Amino acid sequence: MHRSWWMENGPGCTVTSVTPAPDWAPEDHRYITVSGCVLEYQYIEVAHSSLQIFLALAGFIYACYVVKCITEEEDSFDFIGGFDSYGYQGPQKTSHLQLQPMYMSK
């Protein structure tokens, strides 16, 4: 008992309820016959799934391209030093104290 939306709603399909339903049919399901479909529902499901896979693959490739473009733009800017292309140079100390080496005698 395969239930497919495309089986009942495919192009050109005519759904007819069968009453009374057989004893073996579950109570929460309708027992129907489908006729007049232009394409069988299996072919429509395969085409639908193929389209979804193609769109997912195209979206993934586009997302990778966008990430690549964004990361290339970010590499050209040094967040610490501004537009300094020489890399990070720590802040310069402006101290009036001059450090002298300290020797300890024994």
Short mmCIF file of N, CA, C and O in Angstrom, two decimals:
data_model
loop_
_atom_site.label_atom_id
_atom_site.label_comp_id
_atom_site.label_asym_id
_atom_site.label_seq_id
_atom_site.Cartn_x
_atom_site.Cartn_y
_atom_site.Cartn_z
N MET A 1 0.83 -1.19 0.00
CA MET A 1 0.00 0.00 0.00
C MET A 1 0.87 1.24 0.00
O MET A 1 1.10 1.86 1.01
N HIS A 2 1.40 1.57 -1.15
CA HIS A 2 2.22 2.77 -1.29
C HIS A 2 1.30 3.98 -1.44
O HIS A 2 0.36 3.95 -2.23
N ARG A 3 1.57 5.03 -0.67
CA ARG A 3 0.78 6.25 -0.76
C ARG A 3 1.65 7.33 -1.37
O ARG A 3 2.70 7.66 -0.84
N SER A 4 1.24 7.86 -2.50
CA SER A 4 1.98 8.92 -3.17
C SER A 4 1.02 10.06 -3.50
O SER A 4 -0.09 9.82 -3.99
N TRP A 5 1.48 11.26 -3.24
CA TRP A 5 0.67 12.42 -3.58
C TRP A 5 0.49 12.49 -5.09
O TRP A 5 -0.58 12.85 -5.59
N TRP A 6 1.54 12.15 -5.83
CA TRP A 6 1.48 12.20 -7.28
C TRP A 6 0.53 11.15 -7.86
O TRP A 6 0.01 11.33 -8.96
N MET A 7 0.31 10.06 -7.14
CA MET A 7 -0.59 9.03 -7.65
C MET A 7 -2.02 9.57 -7.76
O MET A 7 -2.72 9.30 -8.73
N GLU A 8 -2.42 10.38 -6.79
CA GLU A 8 -3.78 10.91 -6.79
C GLU A 8 -3.88 12.25 -7.51
O GLU A 8 -4.95 12.62 -7.98
N ASN A 9 -2.80 13.01 -7.56
CA ASN A 9 -2.87 14.38 -8.09
C ASN A 9 -2.03 14.59 -9.33
O ASN A 9 -1.68 15.71 -9.66
N GLY A 10 -1.67 13.52 -10.02
CA GLY A 10 -0.87 13.64 -11.23
C GLY A 10 -1.64 14.30 -12.36
O GLY A 10 -2.87 14.46 -12.29
N PRO A 11 -0.94 14.68 -13.43
CA PRO A 11 -1.62 15.35 -14.56
C PRO A 11 -2.61 14.40 -15.26
O PRO A 11 -2.24 13.32 -15.69
N GLY A 12 -3.83 14.82 -15.31
CA GLY A 12 -4.87 14.07 -16.00
C GLY A 12 -5.48 12.92 -15.21
O GLY A 12 -6.32 12.20 -15.73
N CYS A 13 -5.07 12.73 -13.96
CA CYS A 13 -5.55 11.59 -13.18
C CYS A 13 -6.97 11.83 -12.67
O CYS A 13 -7.30 12.92 -12.23
N THR A 14 -7.77 10.79 -12.72
CA THR A 14 -9.12 10.82 -12.18
C THR A 14 -9.18 9.83 -11.03
O THR A 14 -8.88 8.65 -11.20
N VAL A 15 -9.55 10.32 -9.85
CA VAL A 15 -9.60 9.49 -8.65
C VAL A 15 -11.05 9.11 -8.38
O VAL A 15 -11.94 9.95 -8.37
N THR A 16 -11.25 7.82 -8.15
CA THR A 16 -12.58 7.32 -7.84
C THR A 16 -12.49 6.52 -6.55
O THR A 16 -11.67 5.60 -6.44
N SER A 17 -13.33 6.86 -5.57
CA SER A 17 -13.35 6.11 -4.31
C SER A 17 -14.09 4.81 -4.51
O SER A 17 -15.11 4.76 -5.19
N VAL A 18 -13.55 3.78 -3.91
CA VAL A 18 -14.18 2.46 -3.97
C VAL A 18 -14.89 2.23 -2.65
O VAL A 18 -14.28 2.30 -1.59
N THR A 19 -16.19 2.00 -2.71
CA THR A 19 -16.95 1.70 -1.49
C THR A 19 -17.70 0.40 -1.71
O THR A 19 -18.22 0.17 -2.81
N PRO A 20 -17.81 -0.40 -0.80
CA PRO A 20 -17.16 -0.36 0.51
C PRO A 20 -15.70 -0.78 0.40
O PRO A 20 -15.34 -1.54 -0.48
N ALA A 21 -14.91 -0.24 1.30
CA ALA A 21 -13.49 -0.58 1.33
C ALA A 21 -13.33 -2.03 1.78
O ALA A 21 -14.13 -2.53 2.58
N PRO A 22 -12.32 -2.72 1.28
CA PRO A 22 -12.12 -4.10 1.71
C PRO A 22 -11.75 -4.18 3.18
O PRO A 22 -11.28 -3.21 3.78
N ASP A 23 -11.96 -5.33 3.77
CA ASP A 23 -11.70 -5.51 5.20
C ASP A 23 -10.22 -5.35 5.56
O ASP A 23 -9.89 -4.93 6.65
N TRP A 24 -9.32 -5.65 4.63
CA TRP A 24 -7.89 -5.59 4.93
C TRP A 24 -7.33 -4.17 4.87
O TRP A 24 -6.22 -3.92 5.30
N ALA A 25 -8.08 -3.21 4.34
CA ALA A 25 -7.60 -1.82 4.22
C ALA A 25 -7.62 -1.14 5.58
O ALA A 25 -8.61 -1.26 6.32
N PRO A 26 -6.55 -0.42 5.93
CA PRO A 26 -6.55 0.32 7.20
C PRO A 26 -7.66 1.36 7.23
O PRO A 26 -8.07 1.89 6.20
N GLU A 27 -8.15 1.65 8.43
CA GLU A 27 -9.27 2.59 8.57
C GLU A 27 -8.91 4.03 8.23
O GLU A 27 -9.76 4.80 7.81
N ASP A 28 -7.64 4.40 8.40
CA ASP A 28 -7.25 5.79 8.15
C ASP A 28 -6.88 6.04 6.69
O ASP A 28 -6.45 7.13 6.33
N HIS A 29 -7.03 5.05 5.82
CA HIS A 29 -6.73 5.21 4.40
C HIS A 29 -8.01 5.11 3.57
O HIS A 29 -8.93 4.37 3.93
N ARG A 30 -8.00 5.83 2.46
CA ARG A 30 -9.09 5.69 1.49
C ARG A 30 -8.72 4.58 0.52
O ARG A 30 -7.55 4.40 0.19
N TYR A 31 -9.69 3.87 0.05
CA TYR A 31 -9.46 2.85 -0.96
C TYR A 31 -9.94 3.44 -2.27
O TYR A 31 -11.14 3.72 -2.44
N ILE A 32 -9.01 3.67 -3.21
CA ILE A 32 -9.35 4.40 -4.44
C ILE A 32 -8.84 3.66 -5.66
O ILE A 32 -8.00 2.77 -5.57
N THR A 33 -9.36 4.07 -6.81
CA THR A 33 -8.80 3.67 -8.09
C THR A 33 -8.43 4.94 -8.83
O THR A 33 -9.12 5.96 -8.72
N VAL A 34 -7.33 4.89 -9.56
CA VAL A 34 -6.84 6.05 -10.30
C VAL A 34 -6.77 5.66 -11.77
O VAL A 34 -6.23 4.61 -12.11
N SER A 35 -7.30 6.52 -12.64
CA SER A 35 -7.27 6.22 -14.07
C SER A 35 -7.07 7.51 -14.86
O SER A 35 -7.28 8.60 -14.36
N GLY A 36 -6.68 7.35 -16.12
CA GLY A 36 -6.55 8.47 -17.04
C GLY A 36 -5.31 9.33 -16.86
O GLY A 36 -5.26 10.44 -17.38
N CYS A 37 -4.30 8.84 -16.17
CA CYS A 37 -3.09 9.66 -15.94
C CYS A 37 -2.27 9.77 -17.22
O CYS A 37 -2.12 8.80 -17.97
N VAL A 38 -1.72 10.95 -17.46
CA VAL A 38 -0.85 11.18 -18.61
C VAL A 38 0.47 10.43 -18.40
O VAL A 38 0.97 9.77 -19.31
N LEU A 39 1.04 10.54 -17.21
CA LEU A 39 2.26 9.82 -16.83
C LEU A 39 1.99 9.04 -15.55
O LEU A 39 1.23 9.48 -14.70
N GLU A 40 2.64 7.90 -15.42
CA GLU A 40 2.52 7.16 -14.18
C GLU A 40 3.23 7.92 -13.06
O GLU A 40 4.23 8.60 -13.30
N TYR A 41 2.73 7.76 -11.84
CA TYR A 41 3.25 8.56 -10.73
C TYR A 41 4.72 8.26 -10.43
O TYR A 41 5.44 9.13 -9.97
N GLN A 42 5.20 7.05 -10.73
CA GLN A 42 6.60 6.73 -10.47
C GLN A 42 7.53 7.61 -11.30
O GLN A 42 8.56 8.08 -10.81
N TYR A 43 7.17 7.86 -12.56
CA TYR A 43 8.00 8.70 -13.42
C TYR A 43 8.01 10.14 -12.94
O TYR A 43 9.04 10.83 -12.99
N ILE A 44 6.86 10.61 -12.49
CA ILE A 44 6.79 11.99 -11.99
C ILE A 44 7.61 12.12 -10.71
O ILE A 44 8.32 13.11 -10.52
N GLU A 45 7.56 11.11 -9.83
CA GLU A 45 8.36 11.15 -8.59
C GLU A 45 9.85 11.15 -8.89
O GLU A 45 10.63 11.87 -8.26
N VAL A 46 10.27 10.36 -9.87
CA VAL A 46 11.70 10.32 -10.24
C VAL A 46 12.12 11.67 -10.81
O VAL A 46 13.19 12.20 -10.47
N ALA A 47 11.31 12.27 -11.68
CA ALA A 47 11.63 13.58 -12.25
C ALA A 47 11.67 14.65 -11.15
O ALA A 47 12.56 15.51 -11.13
N HIS A 48 10.72 14.59 -10.22
CA HIS A 48 10.67 15.55 -9.11
C HIS A 48 11.91 15.42 -8.23
O HIS A 48 12.54 16.42 -7.86
N SER A 49 12.29 14.20 -7.89
CA SER A 49 13.48 13.97 -7.07
C SER A 49 14.74 14.41 -7.80
O SER A 49 15.65 15.00 -7.20
N SER A 50 14.82 14.13 -9.10
CA SER A 50 16.00 14.55 -9.88
C SER A 50 16.13 16.06 -9.92
O SER A 50 17.24 16.60 -9.81
N LEU A 51 15.02 16.75 -10.06
CA LEU A 51 15.04 18.21 -10.06
C LEU A 51 15.52 18.74 -8.71
O LEU A 51 16.33 19.68 -8.65
N GLN A 52 15.04 18.14 -7.62
CA GLN A 52 15.47 18.58 -6.29
C GLN A 52 16.97 18.34 -6.08
O GLN A 52 17.66 19.20 -5.51
N ILE A 53 17.48 17.21 -6.55
CA ILE A 53 18.91 16.92 -6.42
C ILE A 53 19.71 17.92 -7.24
O ILE A 53 20.74 18.45 -6.77
N PHE A 54 19.27 18.22 -8.46
CA PHE A 54 19.97 19.19 -9.30
C PHE A 54 19.98 20.57 -8.66
O PHE A 54 21.03 21.24 -8.63
N LEU A 55 18.85 21.01 -8.13
CA LEU A 55 18.79 22.33 -7.49
C LEU A 55 19.66 22.38 -6.24
O LEU A 55 20.32 23.40 -5.97
N ALA A 56 19.68 21.30 -5.45
CA ALA A 56 20.53 21.25 -4.26
C ALA A 56 22.01 21.32 -4.64
O ALA A 56 22.79 22.03 -4.01
N LEU A 57 22.38 20.60 -5.69
CA LEU A 57 23.78 20.61 -6.14
C LEU A 57 24.17 21.99 -6.67
O LEU A 57 25.24 22.51 -6.35
N ALA A 58 23.29 22.61 -7.45
CA ALA A 58 23.56 23.95 -7.97
C ALA A 58 23.66 24.96 -6.82
O ALA A 58 24.54 25.83 -6.82
N GLY A 59 22.79 24.84 -5.82
CA GLY A 59 22.84 25.74 -4.66
C GLY A 59 24.12 25.55 -3.86
O GLY A 59 24.72 26.52 -3.39
N PHE A 60 24.58 24.31 -3.71
CA PHE A 60 25.82 24.04 -2.98
C PHE A 60 27.02 24.63 -3.72
O PHE A 60 27.90 25.25 -3.11
N ILE A 61 27.06 24.45 -5.03
CA ILE A 61 28.17 25.00 -5.82
C ILE A 61 28.16 26.52 -5.75
O ILE A 61 29.21 27.16 -5.58
N TYR A 62 27.00 27.13 -5.85
CA TYR A 62 26.91 28.59 -5.76
C TYR A 62 27.32 29.08 -4.37
O TYR A 62 28.01 30.09 -4.25
N ALA A 63 26.93 28.36 -3.32
CA ALA A 63 27.31 28.74 -1.96
C ALA A 63 28.83 28.66 -1.78
O ALA A 63 29.43 29.54 -1.16
N CYS A 64 29.46 27.64 -2.35
CA CYS A 64 30.93 27.54 -2.28
C CYS A 64 31.58 28.71 -3.01
O CYS A 64 32.58 29.27 -2.54
N TYR A 65 31.02 29.10 -4.15
CA TYR A 65 31.55 30.24 -4.90
C TYR A 65 31.43 31.53 -4.09
O TYR A 65 32.36 32.33 -4.03
N VAL A 66 30.28 31.74 -3.45
CA VAL A 66 30.07 32.94 -2.64
C VAL A 66 31.04 32.99 -1.47
O VAL A 66 31.63 34.02 -1.17
N VAL A 67 31.23 31.85 -0.80
CA VAL A 67 32.16 31.79 0.33
C VAL A 67 33.58 32.10 -0.16
O VAL A 67 34.32 32.83 0.49
N LYS A 68 33.95 31.58 -1.31
CA LYS A 68 35.28 31.85 -1.88
C LYS A 68 35.45 33.34 -2.16
O LYS A 68 36.48 33.93 -1.85
N CYS A 69 34.44 33.96 -2.75
CA CYS A 69 34.51 35.39 -3.05
C CYS A 69 34.61 36.22 -1.76
O CYS A 69 35.38 37.17 -1.70
N ILE A 70 33.87 35.86 -0.75
CA ILE A 70 33.89 36.61 0.51
C ILE A 70 35.23 36.47 1.20
O ILE A 70 35.78 37.45 1.70
N THR A 71 35.77 35.26 1.21
CA THR A 71 37.05 35.06 1.90
C THR A 71 38.19 35.74 1.16
O THR A 71 39.16 36.17 1.78
N GLU A 72 38.12 35.85 -0.16
CA GLU A 72 39.15 36.58 -0.90
C GLU A 72 39.12 38.06 -0.55
O GLU A 72 40.15 38.70 -0.43
N GLU A 73 37.94 38.62 -0.40
CA GLU A 73 37.82 40.03 -0.04
C GLU A 73 38.34 40.29 1.37
O GLU A 73 38.98 41.29 1.63
N GLU A 74 38.09 39.37 2.29
CA GLU A 74 38.52 39.57 3.66
C GLU A 74 40.03 39.48 3.82
O GLU A 74 40.60 40.10 4.69
N ASP A 75 40.70 38.70 2.97
CA ASP A 75 42.14 38.55 3.06
C ASP A 75 42.89 39.83 2.69
O ASP A 75 44.03 40.01 3.07
N SER A 76 42.26 40.73 1.97
CA SER A 76 42.93 41.95 1.54
C SER A 76 42.89 43.04 2.61
O SER A 76 43.44 44.10 2.41
N PHE A 77 42.26 42.80 3.73
CA PHE A 77 42.15 43.81 4.77
C PHE A 77 42.73 43.27 6.06
O PHE A 77 42.37 42.19 6.51
N ASP A 78 43.64 44.03 6.67
CA ASP A 78 44.25 43.64 7.93
C ASP A 78 43.43 44.30 9.04
O ASP A 78 43.46 45.51 9.20
N PHE A 79 42.70 43.50 9.80
CA PHE A 79 41.79 44.04 10.80
C PHE A 79 42.52 44.73 11.95
O PHE A 79 41.98 45.61 12.58
N ILE A 80 43.75 44.34 12.22
CA ILE A 80 44.46 44.91 13.34
C ILE A 80 45.16 46.20 12.94
O ILE A 80 45.10 47.21 13.63
N GLY A 81 45.80 46.19 11.79
CA GLY A 81 46.59 47.36 11.40
C GLY A 81 45.95 48.23 10.35
O GLY A 81 46.60 49.08 9.77
N GLY A 82 44.71 48.03 10.04
CA GLY A 82 44.05 48.82 9.00
C GLY A 82 44.42 48.30 7.64
O GLY A 82 44.43 47.10 7.40
N PHE A 83 44.79 49.18 6.71
CA PHE A 83 45.15 48.76 5.37
C PHE A 83 46.64 48.51 5.23
O PHE A 83 47.17 48.48 4.14
N ASP A 84 47.33 48.32 6.33
CA ASP A 84 48.76 48.07 6.33
C ASP A 84 49.04 46.71 5.72
O ASP A 84 48.58 45.68 6.21
N SER A 85 49.79 46.69 4.62
CA SER A 85 50.04 45.42 3.95
C SER A 85 51.31 44.73 4.46
O SER A 85 51.66 43.67 3.99
N TYR A 86 52.01 45.31 5.41
CA TYR A 86 53.24 44.72 5.91
C TYR A 86 53.00 43.79 7.08
O TYR A 86 53.92 43.24 7.64
N GLY A 87 51.78 43.57 7.48
CA GLY A 87 51.49 42.67 8.58
C GLY A 87 51.33 43.44 9.88
O GLY A 87 51.37 44.66 9.94
N TYR A 88 51.22 42.71 10.96
CA TYR A 88 50.96 43.31 12.26
C TYR A 88 52.24 43.88 12.84
O TYR A 88 53.26 43.23 12.90
N GLN A 89 52.16 45.11 13.26
CA GLN A 89 53.25 45.75 14.00
C GLN A 89 52.63 46.26 15.29
O GLN A 89 51.70 47.05 15.26
N GLY A 90 53.15 45.79 16.40
CA GLY A 90 52.60 46.15 17.69
C GLY A 90 52.61 47.65 17.93
O GLY A 90 53.32 48.40 17.25
N PRO A 91 51.85 48.10 18.90
CA PRO A 91 51.82 49.54 19.19
C PRO A 91 53.19 50.02 19.66
O PRO A 91 53.89 49.34 20.38
N GLN A 92 53.54 51.19 19.20
CA GLN A 92 54.84 51.76 19.56
C GLN A 92 54.74 52.40 20.94
O GLN A 92 53.82 53.17 21.20
N LYS A 93 55.72 52.08 21.80
CA LYS A 93 55.74 52.66 23.14
C LYS A 93 56.43 54.03 23.07
O LYS A 93 57.46 54.18 22.46
N THR A 94 55.80 54.95 23.72
CA THR A 94 56.42 56.26 23.84
C THR A 94 56.68 56.50 25.32
O THR A 94 55.94 57.17 26.00
N SER A 95 57.75 55.89 25.77
CA SER A 95 58.08 55.98 27.18
C SER A 95 59.32 56.86 27.35
O SER A 95 60.25 56.80 26.56
N HIS A 96 59.32 57.67 28.39
CA HIS A 96 60.47 58.53 28.68
C HIS A 96 61.51 57.81 29.50
O HIS A 96 62.61 58.31 29.68
N LEU A 97 61.14 56.64 30.00
CA LEU A 97 62.10 55.85 30.78
C LEU A 97 62.94 55.02 29.84
O LEU A 97 62.43 54.41 28.91
N GLN A 98 64.21 55.03 30.09
CA GLN A 98 65.08 54.21 29.28
C GLN A 98 65.50 53.02 30.12
O GLN A 98 66.00 53.19 31.24
N LEU A 99 65.32 51.85 29.59
CA LEU A 99 65.65 50.64 30.33
C LEU A 99 67.15 50.37 30.23
O LEU A 99 67.74 50.48 29.16
N GLN A 100 67.74 50.04 31.36
CA GLN A 100 69.16 49.71 31.43
C GLN A 100 69.29 48.27 31.89
O GLN A 100 68.52 47.81 32.73
N PRO A 101 70.27 47.53 31.38
CA PRO A 101 70.47 46.17 31.87
C PRO A 101 70.91 46.19 33.33
O PRO A 101 71.60 47.10 33.77
N MET A 102 70.50 45.23 34.06
CA MET A 102 70.81 45.19 35.48
C MET A 102 71.72 43.99 35.74
O MET A 102 71.43 42.87 35.35
N TYR A 103 72.87 44.29 36.37
CA TYR A 103 73.83 43.24 36.69
C TYR A 103 73.81 42.99 38.17
O TYR A 103 73.83 43.92 38.96
N MET A 104 73.83 41.76 38.54
CA MET A 104 73.82 41.42 39.94
C MET A 104 75.19 40.85 40.31
O MET A 104 75.72 40.00 39.61
N SER A 105 75.75 41.33 41.40
CA SER A 105 77.06 40.83 41.83
C SER A 105 76.88 39.78 42.91
O SER A 105 75.98 39.87 43.72
N LYS A 106 77.82 38.89 42.98
CA LYS A 106 77.76 37.84 43.99
C LYS A 106 78.55 38.17 45.21
O LYS A 106 79.48 38.78 45.31
#
